[in-house]
Amino acid sequence: QMQLVESGGGLVQAGGSLRLSCVATGLTFSNKVMAWYRQAPGKQRELIARISIREDTDYADSVKGRFAISRDNAKNTAYLQMNSLKPEDTAVYYCNIPRGYYRNAPATANWGRGTQVTVSS
């Protein structure tokens, strides 16, 4: 059974950094597009970063230049390096598997619990 487990969140001051991890089990990780999403209080969940099987990457404008998505196929793990964090980055962060490497590709896996990121000003 496919499962995604996110970790690495926490409380950080504005300007700080965090590295999130997403461990995937029950699937052939290397042939899956992976993506990170976030959901802030009172807002819809949004896709913020995605990585193709060839390691092409794409980012939402709100995080471009500050966040970096990567993957380690040997560890079945996707990462999100977050630098220059801002209070508006406060959200629960999730990973998932988009149907393909294109905009608005629907997520295909059950959502995990996510990991909370809180950025203080």
Short mmCIF file of N, CA, C and O in Angstrom, two decimals:
data_model
loop_
_atom_site.label_atom_id
_atom_site.label_comp_id
_atom_site.label_asym_id
_atom_site.label_seq_id
_atom_site.Cartn_x
_atom_site.Cartn_y
_atom_site.Cartn_z
N GLN A 1 0.85 -1.18 0.00
CA GLN A 1 0.00 0.00 0.00
C GLN A 1 0.89 1.24 0.00
O GLN A 1 1.83 1.35 0.78
N MET A 2 0.56 2.18 -0.88
CA MET A 2 1.37 3.37 -1.02
C MET A 2 1.18 4.28 0.18
O MET A 2 0.06 4.51 0.64
N GLN A 3 2.28 4.81 0.69
CA GLN A 3 2.23 5.70 1.84
C GLN A 3 3.29 6.78 1.69
O GLN A 3 4.39 6.53 1.22
N LEU A 4 2.91 7.99 2.10
CA LEU A 4 3.81 9.13 2.08
C LEU A 4 3.89 9.68 3.50
O LEU A 4 2.87 9.92 4.14
N VAL A 5 5.12 9.88 3.99
CA VAL A 5 5.31 10.40 5.34
C VAL A 5 6.23 11.60 5.29
O VAL A 5 7.40 11.48 4.90
N GLU A 6 5.70 12.74 5.70
CA GLU A 6 6.46 13.98 5.70
C GLU A 6 7.07 14.23 7.07
O GLU A 6 6.49 13.85 8.10
N SER A 7 8.21 14.89 7.08
CA SER A 7 8.85 15.27 8.34
C SER A 7 9.77 16.45 8.11
O SER A 7 10.02 16.84 6.97
N GLY A 8 10.26 17.02 9.21
CA GLY A 8 11.23 18.09 9.12
C GLY A 8 10.72 19.48 9.42
O GLY A 8 11.48 20.45 9.44
N GLY A 9 9.42 19.60 9.64
CA GLY A 9 8.87 20.91 9.95
C GLY A 9 9.26 21.38 11.34
O GLY A 9 9.90 20.66 12.10
N GLY A 10 8.87 22.59 11.65
CA GLY A 10 9.17 23.15 12.96
C GLY A 10 8.93 24.63 13.00
O GLY A 10 8.33 25.21 12.08
N LEU A 11 9.39 25.23 14.09
CA LEU A 11 9.27 26.67 14.29
C LEU A 11 10.62 27.31 13.97
O LEU A 11 11.64 26.89 14.50
N VAL A 12 10.58 28.32 13.14
CA VAL A 12 11.82 28.98 12.72
C VAL A 12 11.57 30.47 12.61
O VAL A 12 10.44 30.89 12.32
N GLN A 13 12.59 31.26 12.82
CA GLN A 13 12.47 32.71 12.66
C GLN A 13 12.53 33.09 11.19
O GLN A 13 13.12 32.37 10.37
N ALA A 14 11.94 34.20 10.87
CA ALA A 14 12.00 34.71 9.50
C ALA A 14 13.47 34.82 9.06
O ALA A 14 14.33 35.25 9.84
N GLY A 15 13.71 34.39 7.84
CA GLY A 15 15.06 34.38 7.31
C GLY A 15 15.78 33.06 7.50
O GLY A 15 16.86 32.85 6.94
N GLY A 16 15.19 32.19 8.31
CA GLY A 16 15.81 30.91 8.58
C GLY A 16 15.54 29.87 7.50
O GLY A 16 14.92 30.16 6.47
N SER A 17 15.99 28.66 7.77
CA SER A 17 15.89 27.57 6.81
C SER A 17 15.37 26.30 7.46
O SER A 17 15.55 26.09 8.67
N LEU A 18 14.73 25.48 6.66
CA LEU A 18 14.31 24.15 7.07
C LEU A 18 14.44 23.22 5.88
O LEU A 18 14.35 23.67 4.72
N ARG A 19 14.62 21.94 6.16
CA ARG A 19 14.64 20.93 5.11
C ARG A 19 13.59 19.88 5.43
O ARG A 19 13.67 19.21 6.46
N LEU A 20 12.63 19.76 4.56
CA LEU A 20 11.57 18.78 4.72
C LEU A 20 11.92 17.50 3.95
O LEU A 20 12.58 17.56 2.92
N SER A 21 11.44 16.39 4.49
CA SER A 21 11.63 15.10 3.84
C SER A 21 10.29 14.42 3.63
O SER A 21 9.37 14.59 4.44
N CYS A 22 10.21 13.64 2.58
CA CYS A 22 9.01 12.86 2.27
C CYS A 22 9.47 11.46 1.88
O CYS A 22 10.09 11.29 0.83
N VAL A 23 9.18 10.51 2.74
CA VAL A 23 9.53 9.13 2.46
C VAL A 23 8.32 8.42 1.87
O VAL A 23 7.22 8.45 2.47
N ALA A 24 8.52 7.79 0.74
CA ALA A 24 7.44 7.10 0.03
C ALA A 24 7.67 5.60 0.09
O ALA A 24 8.79 5.13 -0.14
N THR A 25 6.63 4.86 0.39
CA THR A 25 6.71 3.40 0.41
C THR A 25 5.55 2.82 -0.38
O THR A 25 4.53 3.49 -0.60
N GLY A 26 5.74 1.59 -0.85
CA GLY A 26 4.67 0.92 -1.57
C GLY A 26 4.53 1.33 -3.02
O GLY A 26 3.46 1.18 -3.61
N LEU A 27 5.59 1.87 -3.60
CA LEU A 27 5.54 2.30 -4.99
C LEU A 27 6.94 2.26 -5.58
O LEU A 27 7.92 2.13 -4.85
N THR A 28 7.00 2.34 -6.91
CA THR A 28 8.28 2.46 -7.58
C THR A 28 8.60 3.94 -7.67
O THR A 28 8.17 4.64 -8.59
N PHE A 29 9.35 4.40 -6.71
CA PHE A 29 9.55 5.84 -6.52
C PHE A 29 10.23 6.48 -7.72
O PHE A 29 9.86 7.59 -8.13
N SER A 30 11.17 5.81 -8.30
CA SER A 30 12.00 6.43 -9.34
C SER A 30 11.21 6.81 -10.59
O SER A 30 11.67 7.66 -11.36
N ASN A 31 10.04 6.21 -10.81
CA ASN A 31 9.28 6.55 -12.01
C ASN A 31 8.06 7.40 -11.71
O ASN A 31 7.09 7.42 -12.47
N LYS A 32 8.11 8.11 -10.58
CA LYS A 32 7.01 8.97 -10.17
C LYS A 32 7.44 10.43 -10.13
O LYS A 32 8.51 10.75 -9.60
N VAL A 33 6.60 11.30 -10.69
CA VAL A 33 6.74 12.72 -10.42
C VAL A 33 6.40 12.94 -8.96
O VAL A 33 5.47 12.32 -8.44
N MET A 34 7.15 13.80 -8.29
CA MET A 34 6.87 14.12 -6.89
C MET A 34 6.63 15.62 -6.76
O MET A 34 7.16 16.42 -7.53
N ALA A 35 5.85 15.98 -5.77
CA ALA A 35 5.56 17.39 -5.57
C ALA A 35 5.34 17.69 -4.11
O ALA A 35 4.95 16.82 -3.32
N TRP A 36 5.60 18.94 -3.75
CA TRP A 36 5.30 19.45 -2.43
C TRP A 36 4.14 20.44 -2.55
O TRP A 36 4.09 21.24 -3.48
N TYR A 37 3.28 20.37 -1.56
CA TYR A 37 2.13 21.25 -1.47
C TYR A 37 2.13 21.89 -0.08
O TYR A 37 2.80 21.41 0.83
N ARG A 38 1.36 22.93 0.07
CA ARG A 38 1.18 23.48 1.41
C ARG A 38 -0.24 24.03 1.55
O ARG A 38 -0.87 24.40 0.57
N GLN A 39 -0.68 24.05 2.79
CA GLN A 39 -2.00 24.60 3.08
C GLN A 39 -1.90 25.49 4.30
O GLN A 39 -1.60 25.01 5.40
N ALA A 40 -2.12 26.77 4.10
CA ALA A 40 -2.11 27.73 5.18
C ALA A 40 -3.51 27.80 5.80
O ALA A 40 -4.50 27.45 5.14
N PRO A 41 -3.61 28.26 7.03
CA PRO A 41 -4.94 28.35 7.67
C PRO A 41 -5.91 29.17 6.85
O PRO A 41 -5.58 30.28 6.41
N GLY A 42 -7.07 28.61 6.61
CA GLY A 42 -8.10 29.31 5.88
C GLY A 42 -7.89 29.39 4.38
O GLY A 42 -8.66 30.06 3.68
N LYS A 43 -6.88 28.70 3.86
CA LYS A 43 -6.60 28.76 2.44
C LYS A 43 -6.62 27.36 1.83
O LYS A 43 -6.54 26.36 2.53
N GLN A 44 -6.73 27.32 0.51
CA GLN A 44 -6.71 26.04 -0.17
C GLN A 44 -5.28 25.51 -0.26
O GLN A 44 -4.32 26.26 -0.25
N ARG A 45 -5.19 24.22 -0.37
CA ARG A 45 -3.88 23.59 -0.56
C ARG A 45 -3.36 23.98 -1.94
O ARG A 45 -4.11 23.96 -2.92
N GLU A 46 -2.08 24.31 -2.01
CA GLU A 46 -1.47 24.72 -3.27
C GLU A 46 -0.19 23.94 -3.53
O GLU A 46 0.55 23.61 -2.60
N LEU A 47 0.04 23.67 -4.80
CA LEU A 47 1.28 23.01 -5.20
C LEU A 47 2.37 24.07 -5.28
O LEU A 47 2.19 25.10 -5.93
N ILE A 48 3.50 23.83 -4.64
CA ILE A 48 4.56 24.83 -4.63
C ILE A 48 5.83 24.37 -5.32
O ILE A 48 6.64 25.21 -5.73
N ALA A 49 6.02 23.08 -5.47
CA ALA A 49 7.24 22.60 -6.13
C ALA A 49 7.01 21.20 -6.66
O ALA A 49 6.31 20.40 -6.02
N ARG A 50 7.58 20.88 -7.80
CA ARG A 50 7.46 19.54 -8.36
C ARG A 50 8.77 19.17 -9.03
O ARG A 50 9.54 20.04 -9.47
N ILE A 51 9.00 17.87 -9.11
CA ILE A 51 10.23 17.36 -9.71
C ILE A 51 9.87 16.16 -10.57
O ILE A 51 9.14 15.26 -10.14
N SER A 52 10.38 16.16 -11.78
CA SER A 52 10.08 15.07 -12.71
C SER A 52 11.01 13.90 -12.45
O SER A 52 11.93 13.96 -11.65
N ILE A 53 10.77 12.82 -13.20
CA ILE A 53 11.64 11.66 -13.06
C ILE A 53 13.04 11.94 -13.60
O ILE A 53 14.00 11.27 -13.23
N ARG A 54 13.15 12.96 -14.47
CA ARG A 54 14.46 13.36 -14.97
C ARG A 54 15.07 14.48 -14.13
O ARG A 54 16.09 15.04 -14.50
N GLU A 55 14.36 14.82 -13.04
CA GLU A 55 14.80 15.85 -12.10
C GLU A 55 14.68 17.26 -12.66
O GLU A 55 15.37 18.17 -12.20
N ASP A 56 13.80 17.45 -13.65
CA ASP A 56 13.38 18.81 -13.97
C ASP A 56 12.57 19.32 -12.78
O ASP A 56 11.87 18.54 -12.12
N THR A 57 12.63 20.61 -12.53
CA THR A 57 11.91 21.18 -11.40
C THR A 57 11.11 22.40 -11.81
O THR A 57 11.42 23.06 -12.80
N ASP A 58 10.08 22.67 -11.06
CA ASP A 58 9.23 23.83 -11.31
C ASP A 58 8.68 24.31 -9.97
O ASP A 58 8.44 23.48 -9.07
N TYR A 59 8.50 25.63 -9.85
CA TYR A 59 8.11 26.20 -8.57
C TYR A 59 7.00 27.23 -8.74
O TYR A 59 6.91 27.90 -9.76
N ALA A 60 6.20 27.35 -7.70
CA ALA A 60 5.26 28.45 -7.64
C ALA A 60 6.04 29.76 -7.49
O ALA A 60 7.13 29.77 -6.89
N ASP A 61 5.48 30.83 -8.02
CA ASP A 61 6.18 32.11 -7.94
C ASP A 61 6.49 32.51 -6.50
O ASP A 61 7.49 33.16 -6.23
N SER A 62 5.63 32.12 -5.60
CA SER A 62 5.78 32.54 -4.20
C SER A 62 7.02 31.96 -3.53
O SER A 62 7.48 32.48 -2.51
N VAL A 63 7.56 30.87 -4.08
CA VAL A 63 8.72 30.23 -3.45
C VAL A 63 9.93 30.18 -4.37
O VAL A 63 11.01 29.75 -3.93
N LYS A 64 9.77 30.59 -5.59
CA LYS A 64 10.85 30.50 -6.56
C LYS A 64 12.07 31.29 -6.07
O LYS A 64 11.94 32.41 -5.62
N GLY A 65 13.22 30.67 -6.17
CA GLY A 65 14.46 31.32 -5.74
C GLY A 65 14.77 31.11 -4.27
O GLY A 65 15.88 31.42 -3.82
N ARG A 66 13.80 30.61 -3.51
CA ARG A 66 14.02 30.38 -2.07
C ARG A 66 13.95 28.91 -1.70
O ARG A 66 14.63 28.47 -0.77
N PHE A 67 13.11 28.17 -2.40
CA PHE A 67 12.91 26.75 -2.10
C PHE A 67 13.54 25.91 -3.20
O PHE A 67 13.59 26.33 -4.37
N ALA A 68 13.98 24.70 -2.84
CA ALA A 68 14.53 23.77 -3.83
C ALA A 68 14.04 22.37 -3.54
O ALA A 68 14.21 21.86 -2.42
N ILE A 69 13.47 21.75 -4.55
CA ILE A 69 13.00 20.37 -4.42
C ILE A 69 14.06 19.45 -5.00
O ILE A 69 14.73 19.79 -5.99
N SER A 70 14.23 18.30 -4.38
CA SER A 70 15.18 17.31 -4.87
C SER A 70 14.65 15.93 -4.53
O SER A 70 13.66 15.79 -3.82
N ARG A 71 15.34 14.92 -5.04
CA ARG A 71 14.91 13.54 -4.77
C ARG A 71 16.12 12.63 -4.68
O ARG A 71 17.15 12.88 -5.31
N ASP A 72 15.98 11.59 -3.89
CA ASP A 72 16.98 10.54 -3.77
C ASP A 72 16.26 9.23 -4.02
O ASP A 72 15.60 8.69 -3.11
N ASN A 73 16.37 8.72 -5.23
CA ASN A 73 15.63 7.50 -5.59
C ASN A 73 16.09 6.29 -4.79
O ASN A 73 15.31 5.37 -4.53
N ALA A 74 17.35 6.27 -4.40
CA ALA A 74 17.86 5.15 -3.61
C ALA A 74 17.20 5.09 -2.23
O ALA A 74 17.11 4.02 -1.62
N LYS A 75 16.75 6.24 -1.75
CA LYS A 75 16.12 6.31 -0.42
C LYS A 75 14.61 6.48 -0.50
O LYS A 75 13.95 6.66 0.52
N ASN A 76 14.06 6.49 -1.72
CA ASN A 76 12.62 6.71 -1.89
C ASN A 76 12.17 7.98 -1.18
O ASN A 76 11.11 8.01 -0.54
N THR A 77 12.98 9.02 -1.29
CA THR A 77 12.73 10.24 -0.52
C THR A 77 12.80 11.48 -1.41
O THR A 77 13.70 11.60 -2.25
N ALA A 78 11.84 12.36 -1.20
CA ALA A 78 11.87 13.68 -1.81
C ALA A 78 12.14 14.70 -0.72
O ALA A 78 11.72 14.52 0.44
N TYR A 79 12.82 15.76 -1.09
CA TYR A 79 13.19 16.80 -0.12
C TYR A 79 12.69 18.16 -0.58
O TYR A 79 12.49 18.39 -1.77
N LEU A 80 12.52 19.04 0.39
CA LEU A 80 12.25 20.43 0.08
C LEU A 80 13.13 21.28 0.97
O LEU A 80 12.92 21.34 2.19
N GLN A 81 14.13 21.89 0.38
CA GLN A 81 15.00 22.81 1.10
C GLN A 81 14.37 24.18 1.04
O GLN A 81 14.12 24.71 -0.05
N MET A 82 14.12 24.76 2.19
CA MET A 82 13.43 26.05 2.28
C MET A 82 14.37 27.05 2.94
O MET A 82 14.75 26.87 4.10
N ASN A 83 14.72 28.07 2.20
CA ASN A 83 15.61 29.12 2.69
C ASN A 83 14.87 30.45 2.70
O ASN A 83 13.83 30.61 2.06
N SER A 84 15.43 31.41 3.41
CA SER A 84 14.85 32.76 3.48
C SER A 84 13.37 32.70 3.79
O SER A 84 12.54 33.35 3.14
N LEU A 85 13.03 31.94 4.79
CA LEU A 85 11.62 31.73 5.13
C LEU A 85 10.97 33.03 5.59
O LEU A 85 11.60 33.88 6.25
N LYS A 86 9.69 33.14 5.26
CA LYS A 86 8.90 34.31 5.60
C LYS A 86 7.69 33.88 6.43
O LYS A 86 7.25 32.72 6.32
N PRO A 87 7.12 34.77 7.22
CA PRO A 87 5.92 34.40 7.99
C PRO A 87 4.80 33.86 7.10
O PRO A 87 4.06 32.96 7.52
N GLU A 88 4.69 34.34 5.88
CA GLU A 88 3.64 33.85 4.99
C GLU A 88 3.90 32.44 4.47
O GLU A 88 3.05 31.86 3.79
N ASP A 89 5.05 31.87 4.79
CA ASP A 89 5.30 30.47 4.46
C ASP A 89 4.71 29.52 5.51
O ASP A 89 4.75 28.30 5.33
N THR A 90 4.18 30.07 6.58
CA THR A 90 3.58 29.26 7.62
C THR A 90 2.42 28.46 7.05
O THR A 90 1.49 29.02 6.46
N ALA A 91 2.49 27.14 7.20
CA ALA A 91 1.49 26.24 6.62
C ALA A 91 1.81 24.81 7.03
O ALA A 91 2.88 24.55 7.59
N VAL A 92 0.90 23.93 6.73
CA VAL A 92 1.18 22.50 6.79
C VAL A 92 1.66 22.09 5.40
O VAL A 92 1.02 22.40 4.39
N TYR A 93 2.78 21.40 5.36
CA TYR A 93 3.40 21.01 4.10
C TYR A 93 3.20 19.51 3.86
O TYR A 93 3.40 18.69 4.77
N TYR A 94 2.79 19.19 2.65
CA TYR A 94 2.52 17.82 2.25
C TYR A 94 3.30 17.47 0.98
O TYR A 94 3.58 18.34 0.16
N CYS A 95 3.57 16.20 0.82
CA CYS A 95 4.05 15.73 -0.48
C CYS A 95 2.99 14.85 -1.10
O CYS A 95 2.10 14.32 -0.41
N ASN A 96 3.05 14.70 -2.39
CA ASN A 96 2.13 13.82 -3.10
C ASN A 96 2.70 13.53 -4.48
O ASN A 96 3.79 14.00 -4.83
N ILE A 97 1.95 12.75 -5.23
CA ILE A 97 2.40 12.29 -6.54
C ILE A 97 1.43 12.83 -7.58
O ILE A 97 0.31 12.30 -7.72
N PRO A 98 1.82 13.86 -8.31
CA PRO A 98 0.94 14.36 -9.36
C PRO A 98 0.83 13.31 -10.47
O PRO A 98 1.73 12.50 -10.67
N ARG A 99 -0.28 13.37 -11.20
CA ARG A 99 -0.50 12.39 -12.26
C ARG A 99 0.57 12.53 -13.35
O ARG A 99 0.90 11.56 -14.01
N GLY A 100 1.09 13.72 -13.53
CA GLY A 100 2.13 13.93 -14.52
C GLY A 100 2.87 15.22 -14.23
O GLY A 100 2.52 15.95 -13.28
N TYR A 101 3.86 15.51 -15.05
CA TYR A 101 4.64 16.73 -14.86
C TYR A 101 4.01 17.83 -15.71
O TYR A 101 4.56 18.25 -16.73
N TYR A 102 2.85 18.28 -15.31
CA TYR A 102 2.20 19.39 -15.99
C TYR A 102 1.37 20.13 -14.96
O TYR A 102 1.03 19.60 -13.91
N ARG A 103 1.10 21.39 -15.28
CA ARG A 103 0.36 22.23 -14.33
C ARG A 103 -1.04 21.68 -14.11
O ARG A 103 -1.66 21.16 -15.02
N ASN A 104 -1.47 21.79 -12.91
CA ASN A 104 -2.81 21.34 -12.50
C ASN A 104 -2.98 19.82 -12.58
O ASN A 104 -4.11 19.34 -12.58
N ALA A 105 -1.87 19.11 -12.64
CA ALA A 105 -1.97 17.65 -12.57
C ALA A 105 -2.54 17.27 -11.21
O ALA A 105 -2.04 17.72 -10.18
N PRO A 106 -3.55 16.45 -11.17
CA PRO A 106 -4.14 16.10 -9.88
C PRO A 106 -3.23 15.19 -9.07
O PRO A 106 -2.48 14.39 -9.62
N ALA A 107 -3.30 15.33 -7.77
CA ALA A 107 -2.56 14.44 -6.89
C ALA A 107 -3.21 13.06 -6.94
O ALA A 107 -4.43 12.94 -7.03
N THR A 108 -2.40 12.02 -6.85
CA THR A 108 -2.91 10.67 -7.03
C THR A 108 -2.87 9.81 -5.77
O THR A 108 -3.48 8.76 -5.72
N ALA A 109 -2.13 10.25 -4.76
CA ALA A 109 -1.98 9.43 -3.56
C ALA A 109 -2.87 9.97 -2.43
O ALA A 109 -3.30 11.12 -2.47
N ASN A 110 -3.12 9.12 -1.47
CA ASN A 110 -3.78 9.60 -0.25
C ASN A 110 -2.87 10.60 0.45
O ASN A 110 -1.65 10.41 0.50
N TRP A 111 -3.47 11.62 0.99
CA TRP A 111 -2.67 12.63 1.68
C TRP A 111 -2.17 12.10 3.02
O TRP A 111 -2.90 11.44 3.75
N GLY A 112 -0.90 12.42 3.30
CA GLY A 112 -0.35 12.09 4.60
C GLY A 112 -0.76 13.13 5.63
O GLY A 112 -1.61 13.99 5.36
N ARG A 113 -0.12 13.08 6.78
CA ARG A 113 -0.45 14.03 7.84
C ARG A 113 0.19 15.38 7.61
O ARG A 113 -0.22 16.38 8.19
N GLY A 114 1.19 15.42 6.78
CA GLY A 114 1.90 16.67 6.57
C GLY A 114 2.83 17.00 7.71
O GLY A 114 2.90 16.28 8.72
N THR A 115 3.54 18.09 7.55
CA THR A 115 4.44 18.56 8.60
C THR A 115 4.26 20.07 8.74
O THR A 115 4.24 20.79 7.74
N GLN A 116 4.10 20.52 9.96
CA GLN A 116 3.80 21.93 10.22
C GLN A 116 5.07 22.77 10.15
O GLN A 116 6.08 22.43 10.80
N VAL A 117 5.00 23.85 9.41
CA VAL A 117 6.08 24.84 9.37
C VAL A 117 5.51 26.16 9.87
O VAL A 117 4.50 26.63 9.35
N THR A 118 6.14 26.70 10.88
CA THR A 118 5.71 27.98 11.43
C THR A 118 6.90 28.93 11.41
O THR A 118 7.96 28.61 11.94
N VAL A 119 6.69 30.08 10.77
CA VAL A 119 7.76 31.07 10.65
C VAL A 119 7.35 32.30 11.45
O VAL A 119 6.33 32.93 11.17
N SER A 120 8.15 32.63 12.43
CA SER A 120 7.85 33.79 13.27
C SER A 120 8.56 35.03 12.73
O SER A 120 9.64 34.94 12.15
N SER A 121 7.92 36.16 12.96
CA SER A 121 8.48 37.42 12.44
C SER A 121 9.43 38.06 13.44
O SER A 121 9.54 37.63 14.57
#
